[in-house]
mmCIF file of C-alpha atoms in Angstrom:
data_model
loop_
_atom_site.group_PDB
_atom_site.id
_atom_site.type_symbol
_atom_site.label_atom_id
_atom_site.label_comp_id
_atom_site.label_asym_id
_atom_site.label_seq_id
_atom_site.Cartn_x
_atom_site.Cartn_y
_atom_site.Cartn_z
ATOM 1 C CA MET B 46 0.045 0.029 0.071
ATOM 2 C CA VAL B 47 1.123 3.621 0.250
ATOM 3 C CA GLU B 48 4.106 3.969 2.492
ATOM 4 C CA SER B 49 5.142 7.537 2.261
ATOM 5 C CA ALA B 50 5.381 8.368 5.858
ATOM 6 C CA PRO B 51 8.873 9.181 7.299
ATOM 7 C CA ALA B 52 10.805 6.036 8.130
ATOM 8 C CA THR B 53 11.846 5.251 11.630
ATOM 9 C CA PRO B 54 15.659 4.934 11.834
ATOM 10 C CA VAL B 55 16.993 1.448 11.180
ATOM 11 C CA ALA B 56 17.886 -0.608 14.145
ATOM 12 C CA ALA B 57 21.601 -1.365 14.432
ATOM 13 C CA ALA B 58 21.003 -5.095 14.765
ATOM 14 C CA ALA B 59 18.292 -7.634 15.407
ATOM 15 C CA ALA B 60 16.699 -7.149 18.790
ATOM 16 C CA PRO B 61 16.367 -10.074 21.175
ATOM 17 C CA ALA B 62 13.230 -12.084 21.278
ATOM 18 C CA ALA B 63 10.484 -9.535 21.803
ATOM 19 C CA ALA B 64 7.372 -11.590 22.239
ATOM 20 C CA SER B 65 6.221 -15.175 22.282
ATOM 21 C CA GLN B 66 3.006 -17.133 22.251
ATOM 22 C CA PRO B 67 2.373 -19.919 24.807
ATOM 23 C CA ALA B 68 3.281 -23.422 23.572
ATOM 24 C CA GLN B 69 0.947 -26.193 22.829
ATOM 25 C CA GLN B 70 1.989 -29.848 22.724
ATOM 26 C CA GLY B 71 3.769 -30.735 19.454
ATOM 27 C CA GLN B 72 3.677 -27.311 18.010
ATOM 28 C CA ARG B 73 6.375 -26.181 15.518
ATOM 29 C CA ASN B 74 8.598 -23.159 16.275
ATOM 30 C CA VAL B 75 8.349 -20.089 14.133
ATOM 31 C CA VAL B 76 10.342 -16.816 14.462
ATOM 32 C CA VAL B 77 8.726 -13.623 13.180
ATOM 33 C CA LEU B 78 11.229 -10.987 12.058
ATOM 34 C CA ALA B 79 9.670 -7.596 11.906
ATOM 35 C CA THR B 80 10.949 -4.899 9.537
ATOM 36 C CA GLY B 81 8.116 -2.295 9.630
ATOM 37 C CA GLY B 82 5.840 -1.359 6.764
ATOM 38 C CA THR B 83 2.009 -1.084 6.469
ATOM 39 C CA ILE B 84 1.438 -4.220 8.468
ATOM 40 C CA ALA B 85 2.960 -2.237 11.310
ATOM 41 C CA GLY B 86 1.244 0.908 10.364
ATOM 42 C CA ALA B 87 -1.492 3.082 11.990
ATOM 43 C CA GLY B 88 -3.969 5.513 10.523
ATOM 44 C CA ALA B 89 -5.760 8.436 12.214
ATOM 45 C CA SER B 90 -9.049 6.680 12.089
ATOM 46 C CA ALA B 91 -10.660 3.492 10.932
ATOM 47 C CA MET B 92 -11.634 5.195 7.635
ATOM 48 C CA ASN B 93 -7.983 5.703 6.791
ATOM 49 C CA SER B 94 -6.932 2.692 4.653
ATOM 50 C CA ALA B 95 -4.691 4.476 2.086
ATOM 51 C CA THR B 96 -3.437 7.398 4.375
ATOM 52 C CA TYR B 97 -1.429 6.390 7.411
ATOM 53 C CA SER B 98 1.971 6.190 9.001
ATOM 54 C CA ALA B 99 3.870 2.998 8.199
ATOM 55 C CA ALA B 100 6.229 1.238 10.671
ATOM 56 C CA LYS B 101 4.624 2.270 13.894
ATOM 57 C CA VAL B 102 3.687 -0.860 15.711
ATOM 58 C CA PRO B 103 6.495 -2.978 17.269
ATOM 59 C CA VAL B 104 6.522 -6.671 16.837
ATOM 60 C CA ASP B 105 5.571 -7.420 20.464
ATOM 61 C CA LYS B 106 2.239 -5.641 20.094
ATOM 62 C CA LEU B 107 1.807 -6.985 16.580
ATOM 63 C CA LEU B 108 1.963 -10.576 18.017
ATOM 64 C CA ALA B 109 0.094 -9.803 21.244
ATOM 65 C CA GLY B 110 -2.894 -8.680 19.214
ATOM 66 C CA LEU B 111 -3.152 -12.030 17.603
ATOM 67 C CA PRO B 112 -3.907 -14.642 20.260
ATOM 68 C CA GLU B 113 -4.980 -16.960 17.450
ATOM 69 C CA LEU B 114 -1.289 -17.581 16.746
ATOM 70 C CA SER B 115 -0.975 -19.791 19.833
ATOM 71 C CA LYS B 116 -3.132 -22.321 18.075
ATOM 72 C CA VAL B 117 -0.933 -22.343 15.008
ATOM 73 C CA ALA B 118 2.671 -22.410 16.266
ATOM 74 C CA GLN B 119 5.072 -21.593 19.041
ATOM 75 C CA VAL B 120 5.908 -18.026 17.910
ATOM 76 C CA ARG B 121 8.473 -15.523 19.025
ATOM 77 C CA GLY B 122 9.344 -12.178 17.537
ATOM 78 C CA GLU B 123 12.310 -9.980 16.795
ATOM 79 C CA GLN B 124 12.402 -6.371 15.587
ATOM 80 C CA VAL B 125 15.153 -6.213 12.943
ATOM 81 C CA PHE B 126 14.115 -2.829 11.487
ATOM 82 C CA GLN B 127 11.280 -0.426 11.800
ATOM 83 C CA ILE B 128 11.110 1.243 8.360
ATOM 84 C CA ALA B 129 8.897 1.726 5.445
ATOM 85 C CA SER B 130 9.960 -0.632 2.666
ATOM 86 C CA GLU B 131 10.541 1.994 0.045
ATOM 87 C CA SER B 132 13.515 3.065 2.185
ATOM 88 C CA PHE B 133 15.154 -0.409 2.144
ATOM 89 C CA THR B 134 18.795 -0.432 1.025
ATOM 90 C CA ASN B 135 21.261 -3.161 0.069
ATOM 91 C CA ASP B 136 22.654 -3.124 3.521
ATOM 92 C CA ASN B 137 19.215 -3.735 4.857
ATOM 93 C CA LEU B 138 18.940 -6.784 2.628
ATOM 94 C CA LEU B 139 22.260 -8.175 3.821
ATOM 95 C CA VAL B 140 21.482 -7.669 7.478
ATOM 96 C CA LEU B 141 18.060 -9.333 7.121
ATOM 97 C CA ALA B 142 19.216 -12.226 4.970
ATOM 98 C CA LYS B 143 22.164 -12.993 7.327
ATOM 99 C CA ARG B 144 19.756 -13.003 10.293
ATOM 100 C CA VAL B 145 17.311 -15.421 8.560
ATOM 101 C CA SER B 146 20.294 -17.647 7.582
ATOM 102 C CA ALA B 147 21.436 -17.821 11.221
ATOM 103 C CA LEU B 148 17.993 -18.606 12.443
ATOM 104 C CA VAL B 149 17.291 -21.393 10.029
ATOM 105 C CA LYS B 150 20.436 -23.102 11.155
ATOM 106 C CA GLN B 151 19.028 -23.401 14.706
ATOM 107 C CA PRO B 152 17.404 -26.877 15.438
ATOM 108 C CA ASP B 153 14.693 -25.099 17.545
ATOM 109 C CA VAL B 154 13.449 -23.017 14.538
ATOM 110 C CA ASP B 155 11.153 -24.747 12.070
ATOM 111 C CA GLY B 156 10.308 -21.700 9.954
ATOM 112 C CA VAL B 157 10.757 -17.959 9.621
ATOM 113 C CA VAL B 158 8.227 -15.190 8.831
ATOM 114 C CA ILE B 159 9.327 -11.714 7.821
ATOM 115 C CA THR B 160 6.809 -8.910 8.136
ATOM 116 C CA HIS B 161 7.596 -6.207 5.591
ATOM 117 C CA GLY B 162 6.205 -3.125 3.808
ATOM 118 C CA THR B 163 4.659 -4.088 0.471
ATOM 119 C CA ASP B 164 6.511 -1.572 -1.766
ATOM 120 C CA THR B 165 9.714 -3.595 -2.033
ATOM 121 C CA LEU B 166 8.444 -6.855 -0.378
ATOM 122 C CA ALA B 167 8.827 -8.859 -3.507
ATOM 123 C CA GLU B 168 12.430 -7.761 -3.976
ATOM 124 C CA THR B 169 13.376 -8.738 -0.457
ATOM 125 C CA ALA B 170 11.626 -12.031 -0.791
ATOM 126 C CA TYR B 171 13.465 -12.796 -4.111
ATOM 127 C CA PHE B 172 16.882 -11.850 -2.532
ATOM 128 C CA LEU B 173 16.236 -14.222 0.352
ATOM 129 C CA SER B 174 15.317 -17.006 -2.114
ATOM 130 C CA LEU B 175 18.606 -16.468 -3.935
ATOM 131 C CA THR B 176 20.896 -16.219 -0.848
ATOM 132 C CA VAL B 177 19.582 -18.215 2.143
ATOM 133 C CA HIS B 178 20.456 -21.971 1.996
ATOM 134 C CA THR B 179 17.759 -23.906 3.697
ATOM 135 C CA ASN B 180 14.757 -26.260 3.079
ATOM 136 C CA LYS B 181 12.849 -24.709 5.964
ATOM 137 C CA PRO B 182 9.880 -22.503 5.143
ATOM 138 C CA ILE B 183 10.689 -18.724 4.816
ATOM 139 C CA VAL B 184 7.548 -16.590 4.421
ATOM 140 C CA VAL B 185 7.459 -12.882 3.638
ATOM 141 C CA VAL B 186 4.202 -11.133 4.474
ATOM 142 C CA GLY B 187 2.760 -7.643 4.449
ATOM 143 C CA SER B 188 -0.587 -5.891 4.296
ATOM 144 C CA MET B 189 -2.210 -3.372 2.093
ATOM 145 C CA ARG B 190 -4.117 -1.676 4.985
ATOM 146 C CA PRO B 191 -2.904 -0.663 8.375
ATOM 147 C CA GLY B 192 -4.289 -2.614 11.378
ATOM 148 C CA THR B 193 -6.303 0.403 12.370
ATOM 149 C CA ALA B 194 -8.351 0.344 9.170
ATOM 150 C CA LEU B 195 -11.795 -1.137 8.538
ATOM 151 C CA SER B 196 -11.338 -4.552 6.853
ATOM 152 C CA ALA B 197 -7.634 -4.542 7.639
ATOM 153 C CA ASP B 198 -5.884 -7.520 6.012
ATOM 154 C CA GLY B 199 -2.671 -7.710 8.009
ATOM 155 C CA ALA B 200 -4.029 -9.993 10.865
ATOM 156 C CA LEU B 201 -5.130 -12.824 8.568
ATOM 157 C CA ASN B 202 -2.145 -12.440 6.327
ATOM 158 C CA LEU B 203 0.230 -12.809 9.379
ATOM 159 C CA VAL B 204 -1.705 -15.815 10.725
ATOM 160 C CA ASN B 205 -1.557 -17.454 7.265
ATOM 161 C CA ALA B 206 2.149 -16.709 7.028
ATOM 162 C CA VAL B 207 2.817 -18.413 10.418
ATOM 163 C CA SER B 208 0.660 -21.282 9.353
ATOM 164 C CA VAL B 209 2.671 -21.764 6.188
ATOM 165 C CA ALA B 210 5.992 -21.366 7.982
ATOM 166 C CA ALA B 211 4.982 -24.021 10.554
ATOM 167 C CA SER B 212 3.954 -26.491 7.826
ATOM 168 C CA LYS B 213 6.078 -29.446 6.840
ATOM 169 C CA ASP B 214 4.467 -29.367 3.431
ATOM 170 C CA ALA B 215 6.005 -25.971 2.797
ATOM 171 C CA GLU B 216 9.539 -27.368 3.141
ATOM 172 C CA GLY B 217 11.772 -27.244 0.135
ATOM 173 C CA LYS B 218 9.551 -24.746 -1.848
ATOM 174 C CA GLY B 219 11.734 -21.879 -1.426
ATOM 175 C CA VAL B 220 10.747 -18.475 -0.101
ATOM 176 C CA VAL B 221 7.082 -17.717 -0.439
ATOM 177 C CA VAL B 222 4.867 -14.681 0.016
ATOM 178 C CA THR B 223 1.473 -15.074 1.647
ATOM 179 C CA MET B 224 -1.014 -12.308 0.865
ATOM 180 C CA ASN B 225 -4.766 -12.314 0.282
ATOM 181 C CA ASP B 226 -4.984 -16.066 1.070
ATOM 182 C CA GLU B 227 -2.591 -16.955 -1.812
ATOM 183 C CA ILE B 228 0.869 -18.548 -1.559
ATOM 184 C CA GLN B 229 3.130 -17.040 -4.201
ATOM 185 C CA THR B 230 6.752 -17.950 -4.979
ATOM 186 C CA ALA B 231 9.200 -15.120 -4.313
ATOM 187 C CA ARG B 232 10.656 -15.186 -7.788
ATOM 188 C CA ASP B 233 7.453 -14.626 -9.668
ATOM 189 C CA VAL B 234 5.281 -12.498 -7.397
ATOM 190 C CA ASN B 235 5.080 -8.583 -7.756
ATOM 191 C CA LYS B 236 3.050 -5.798 -6.419
ATOM 192 C CA ASP B 237 0.763 -4.898 -9.297
ATOM 193 C CA VAL B 238 -1.916 -2.664 -7.537
ATOM 194 C CA ASN B 239 -1.459 -0.104 -4.816
ATOM 195 C CA ILE B 240 -4.970 0.157 -3.404
ATOM 196 C CA LYS B 241 -6.368 -3.440 -3.336
ATOM 197 C CA THR B 242 -5.765 -6.295 -0.947
ATOM 198 C CA SER B 243 -5.290 -8.363 -4.089
ATOM 199 C CA ALA B 244 -2.198 -6.385 -4.968
ATOM 200 C CA PHE B 245 0.282 -9.218 -5.286
ATOM 201 C CA GLN B 246 0.146 -11.178 -8.446
ATOM 202 C CA SER B 247 2.286 -13.526 -10.607
ATOM 203 C CA GLN B 248 1.845 -13.914 -14.346
ATOM 204 C CA TRP B 249 2.437 -17.599 -13.884
ATOM 205 C CA GLY B 250 -0.134 -18.010 -10.958
ATOM 206 C CA PRO B 251 0.153 -18.760 -7.281
ATOM 207 C CA LEU B 252 1.704 -21.905 -5.842
ATOM 208 C CA GLY B 253 -1.393 -22.474 -3.730
ATOM 209 C CA MET B 254 -3.783 -21.082 -1.185
ATOM 210 C CA VAL B 255 -4.171 -21.040 2.602
ATOM 211 C CA VAL B 256 -7.804 -21.595 3.719
ATOM 212 C CA GLU B 257 -8.671 -21.799 7.358
ATOM 213 C CA GLY B 258 -5.100 -22.636 8.315
ATOM 214 C CA LYS B 259 -4.687 -25.380 5.667
ATOM 215 C CA ASN B 260 -2.383 -25.163 2.685
ATOM 216 C CA TYR B 261 -3.503 -26.306 -0.770
ATOM 217 C CA TRP B 262 -0.646 -26.609 -3.222
ATOM 218 C CA PHE B 263 -1.175 -26.587 -7.046
ATOM 219 C CA ARG B 264 2.323 -26.102 -8.534
ATOM 220 C CA ALA B 265 6.040 -25.928 -7.431
ATOM 221 C CA PRO B 266 8.757 -23.478 -8.426
ATOM 222 C CA VAL B 267 11.115 -24.826 -11.075
ATOM 223 C CA LYS B 268 13.786 -22.140 -11.110
ATOM 224 C CA ARG B 269 16.870 -22.396 -8.783
ATOM 225 C CA HIS B 270 16.410 -21.134 -5.250
ATOM 226 C CA THR B 271 17.613 -21.539 -1.580
ATOM 227 C CA MET B 272 19.438 -24.992 -1.324
ATOM 228 C CA GLN B 273 20.054 -25.052 -5.104
ATOM 229 C CA SER B 274 21.434 -21.488 -5.268
ATOM 230 C CA GLU B 275 25.075 -20.824 -6.004
ATOM 231 C CA PHE B 276 24.797 -17.680 -3.977
ATOM 232 C CA ASN B 277 25.215 -17.895 -0.169
ATOM 233 C CA ILE B 278 24.530 -14.917 2.099
ATOM 234 C CA ASP B 279 27.052 -16.283 4.595
ATOM 235 C CA SER B 280 29.912 -15.417 2.338
ATOM 236 C CA ILE B 281 28.493 -12.046 0.895
ATOM 237 C CA THR B 282 29.497 -8.832 2.616
ATOM 238 C CA SER B 283 28.522 -6.267 -0.006
ATOM 239 C CA LEU B 284 26.760 -6.005 -3.324
ATOM 240 C CA PRO B 285 28.211 -4.185 -6.413
ATOM 241 C CA ALA B 286 26.356 -1.170 -7.774
ATOM 242 C CA VAL B 287 23.627 -2.134 -10.245
ATOM 243 C CA GLU B 288 21.279 0.602 -11.420
ATOM 244 C CA VAL B 289 18.062 0.672 -13.379
ATOM 245 C CA VAL B 290 17.465 3.031 -16.324
ATOM 246 C CA TYR B 291 13.818 3.468 -17.361
ATOM 247 C CA SER B 292 12.890 4.079 -21.021
ATOM 248 C CA TYR B 293 10.165 6.264 -22.395
ATOM 249 C CA GLY B 294 9.427 8.347 -25.421
ATOM 250 C CA ASN B 295 12.059 11.087 -25.928
ATOM 251 C CA VAL B 296 14.307 9.433 -23.376
ATOM 252 C CA PRO B 297 17.890 10.993 -23.203
ATOM 253 C CA ARG B 298 21.042 9.091 -22.345
ATOM 254 C CA THR B 299 21.669 11.282 -19.260
ATOM 255 C CA ALA B 300 20.908 8.584 -16.679
ATOM 256 C CA ILE B 301 23.193 6.090 -18.314
ATOM 257 C CA ASP B 302 26.126 8.400 -18.476
ATOM 258 C CA ALA B 303 25.627 9.489 -14.901
ATOM 259 C CA PHE B 304 25.442 5.872 -13.523
ATOM 260 C CA VAL B 305 28.606 4.851 -15.521
ATOM 261 C CA GLY B 306 30.293 8.061 -14.250
ATOM 262 C CA THR B 307 29.506 7.130 -10.626
ATOM 263 C CA GLY B 308 30.844 3.648 -10.924
ATOM 264 C CA ALA B 309 27.918 1.271 -11.787
ATOM 265 C CA LYS B 310 29.075 -2.205 -12.447
ATOM 266 C CA ALA B 311 25.854 -3.064 -14.336
ATOM 267 C CA ILE B 312 22.832 -1.227 -15.834
ATOM 268 C CA VAL B 313 19.424 -2.769 -16.150
ATOM 269 C CA HIS B 314 17.690 -1.051 -19.016
ATOM 270 C CA ALA B 315 13.923 -1.189 -18.557
ATOM 271 C CA GLY B 316 12.901 -0.937 -22.095
ATOM 272 C CA THR B 317 9.563 -0.611 -23.826
ATOM 273 C CA GLY B 318 7.775 -3.612 -25.363
ATOM 274 C CA ASN B 319 10.134 -6.562 -25.850
ATOM 275 C CA GLY B 320 12.896 -4.689 -23.911
ATOM 276 C CA SER B 321 13.280 -2.302 -26.919
ATOM 277 C CA VAL B 322 16.089 0.283 -26.826
ATOM 278 C CA ALA B 323 15.722 3.761 -28.498
ATOM 279 C CA ASP B 324 18.162 4.415 -31.362
ATOM 280 C CA ARG B 325 19.847 7.168 -29.461
ATOM 281 C CA ILE B 326 20.341 4.957 -26.321
ATOM 282 C CA VAL B 327 21.950 2.121 -28.109
ATOM 283 C CA PRO B 328 25.281 3.944 -28.488
ATOM 284 C CA ALA B 329 25.216 4.983 -24.808
ATOM 285 C CA LEU B 330 24.815 1.359 -23.751
ATOM 286 C CA GLN B 331 27.469 0.161 -26.088
ATOM 287 C CA GLU B 332 29.893 2.775 -24.708
ATOM 288 C CA ALA B 333 28.966 1.531 -21.150
ATOM 289 C CA ARG B 334 29.769 -2.116 -22.118
ATOM 290 C CA SER B 335 33.003 -1.089 -23.766
ATOM 291 C CA LYS B 336 33.922 0.302 -20.242
ATOM 292 C CA GLY B 337 33.294 -3.054 -18.573
ATOM 293 C CA VAL B 338 29.681 -2.251 -17.379
ATOM 294 C CA GLN B 339 27.345 -5.081 -17.845
ATOM 295 C CA VAL B 340 24.127 -4.286 -19.757
ATOM 296 C CA ILE B 341 20.987 -6.276 -18.854
ATOM 297 C CA ARG B 342 18.010 -5.634 -21.234
ATOM 298 C CA SER B 343 14.727 -5.913 -19.350
ATOM 299 C CA ALA B 344 11.255 -4.481 -20.011
ATOM 300 C CA ARG B 345 8.959 -2.077 -18.233
ATOM 301 C CA VAL B 346 6.012 -4.201 -19.498
ATOM 302 C CA PRO B 347 4.791 -6.124 -16.454
ATOM 303 C CA TYR B 348 3.992 -9.374 -18.224
ATOM 304 C CA GLY B 349 5.685 -11.603 -20.725
ATOM 305 C CA PHE B 350 9.440 -11.998 -21.196
ATOM 306 C CA VAL B 351 12.337 -10.447 -23.106
ATOM 307 C CA LEU B 352 13.537 -12.511 -25.990
ATOM 308 C CA ARG B 353 17.228 -12.691 -26.635
ATOM 309 C CA ASN B 354 18.438 -11.302 -29.980
ATOM 310 C CA ALA B 355 14.976 -9.943 -30.649
ATOM 311 C CA GLU B 356 14.675 -6.117 -30.954
ATOM 312 C CA GLN B 357 18.364 -5.885 -30.346
ATOM 313 C CA PRO B 358 21.265 -8.012 -31.366
ATOM 314 C CA ASP B 359 22.303 -9.145 -27.848
ATOM 315 C CA ASP B 360 25.050 -11.492 -29.013
ATOM 316 C CA LYS B 361 26.715 -8.792 -31.118
ATOM 317 C CA TYR B 362 26.525 -6.177 -28.327
ATOM 318 C CA ASP B 363 27.574 -8.574 -25.608
ATOM 319 C CA TRP B 364 24.440 -7.898 -23.674
ATOM 320 C CA VAL B 365 22.315 -9.915 -21.314
ATOM 321 C CA VAL B 366 18.536 -10.329 -21.276
ATOM 322 C CA ALA B 367 16.512 -10.504 -18.086
ATOM 323 C CA HIS B 368 14.022 -13.036 -19.349
ATOM 324 C CA ASP B 369 10.780 -12.612 -17.341
ATOM 325 C CA LEU B 370 12.324 -10.743 -14.342
ATOM 326 C CA ARG B 371 11.136 -7.227 -13.781
ATOM 327 C CA PRO B 372 13.871 -4.601 -13.697
ATOM 328 C CA GLU B 373 13.975 -4.373 -9.926
ATOM 329 C CA LYS B 374 14.502 -8.093 -9.496
ATOM 330 C CA ALA B 375 16.920 -8.166 -12.403
ATOM 331 C CA ARG B 376 18.932 -5.584 -10.443
ATOM 332 C CA LEU B 377 19.265 -7.991 -7.457
ATOM 333 C CA LEU B 378 20.179 -11.096 -9.607
ATOM 334 C CA ALA B 379 22.692 -9.046 -11.572
ATOM 335 C CA ALA B 380 24.323 -7.776 -8.329
ATOM 336 C CA LEU B 381 24.658 -11.307 -7.078
ATOM 337 C CA ALA B 382 25.872 -12.630 -10.334
ATOM 338 C CA LEU B 383 28.630 -10.026 -10.330
ATOM 339 C CA THR B 384 29.912 -11.382 -6.955
ATOM 340 C CA LYS B 385 30.794 -14.505 -8.974
ATOM 341 C CA THR B 386 31.698 -13.446 -12.485
ATOM 342 C CA ASN B 387 32.126 -10.628 -15.055
ATOM 343 C CA ASP B 388 31.497 -12.844 -18.018
ATOM 344 C CA PRO B 389 28.243 -11.917 -19.723
ATOM 345 C CA LYS B 390 27.742 -15.391 -21.009
ATOM 346 C CA GLU B 391 27.857 -16.648 -17.437
ATOM 347 C CA ILE B 392 25.615 -13.878 -16.306
ATOM 348 C CA GLN B 393 23.147 -14.840 -19.065
ATOM 349 C CA ARG B 394 23.283 -18.429 -17.858
ATOM 350 C CA ILE B 395 22.406 -17.148 -14.336
ATOM 351 C CA PHE B 396 19.353 -15.263 -15.632
ATOM 352 C CA TRP B 397 18.029 -18.404 -17.485
ATOM 353 C CA GLU B 398 18.446 -20.617 -14.401
ATOM 354 C CA TYR B 399 17.129 -18.244 -11.688
#
């Protein structure tokens, strides 16, 4: 949802366990990592569903307001950040992923839930799916309305997220997003609407649904993730600079030149249609490539995928295509790829496989 309120400063490190629900016999253990966002937001009145302050409610109050969780799992919470998600940085991603990685190694943790603002929720979920090595369920969840609003969606979304994280049938399926009763794979899901609870969609469809605490699965992800990934957050300390350039009618080369000048290691070009590149932009991208900057051709079109050597001769120009990844997710995969290689053929292989 809209997350335009000023962000609360980022916590220096994950706080200790902030809240827990009483255990029931045989329950699985789930840790909720809170990062802020609308699910922790508050409006001035119950009528405010689109105007509110994000990242206001701490995790202990969030969990205490859901006594139903005690019937689902043994739950404890940690406050990692308290920020609106549009303010997330690469450093935030690294801190969060390292904390998730540490938790899933603990034998007393069966699953992890991350509460997150919706604006960059899909990016964070995808980054976790690429970098955290585990078969344990990792679920990212948010809400489109603050908890103070009429018909707020956060409470059910969070209960569903804990339910999925505590489920053995969710093991090995990678990082998922639970919103609006649907279970979506982190790779495919995106925020497509900003004022509806059905905001998160995938062009390939959800993996399944959560109905009254029970998971119903209909498909499984086929791209590499978590345990099959060649990227491991435990050995990543920083991410190279990868920037996104958006195309439109009359677009100048200014942004490309600026990013190259400030040290970008790769540029994701969000082209029109099938990743098209304007005639006056082609030379700018060619010059960037000649200076060692990787060029990834993506599309601003939300559905479909970019075909290699269609619209542009990618082989000739030594460019990479983003396949069906949107520009913001292509940025993350490109950054991780650059921690391993500068060979565009290898980077293209990575884009096909992930």
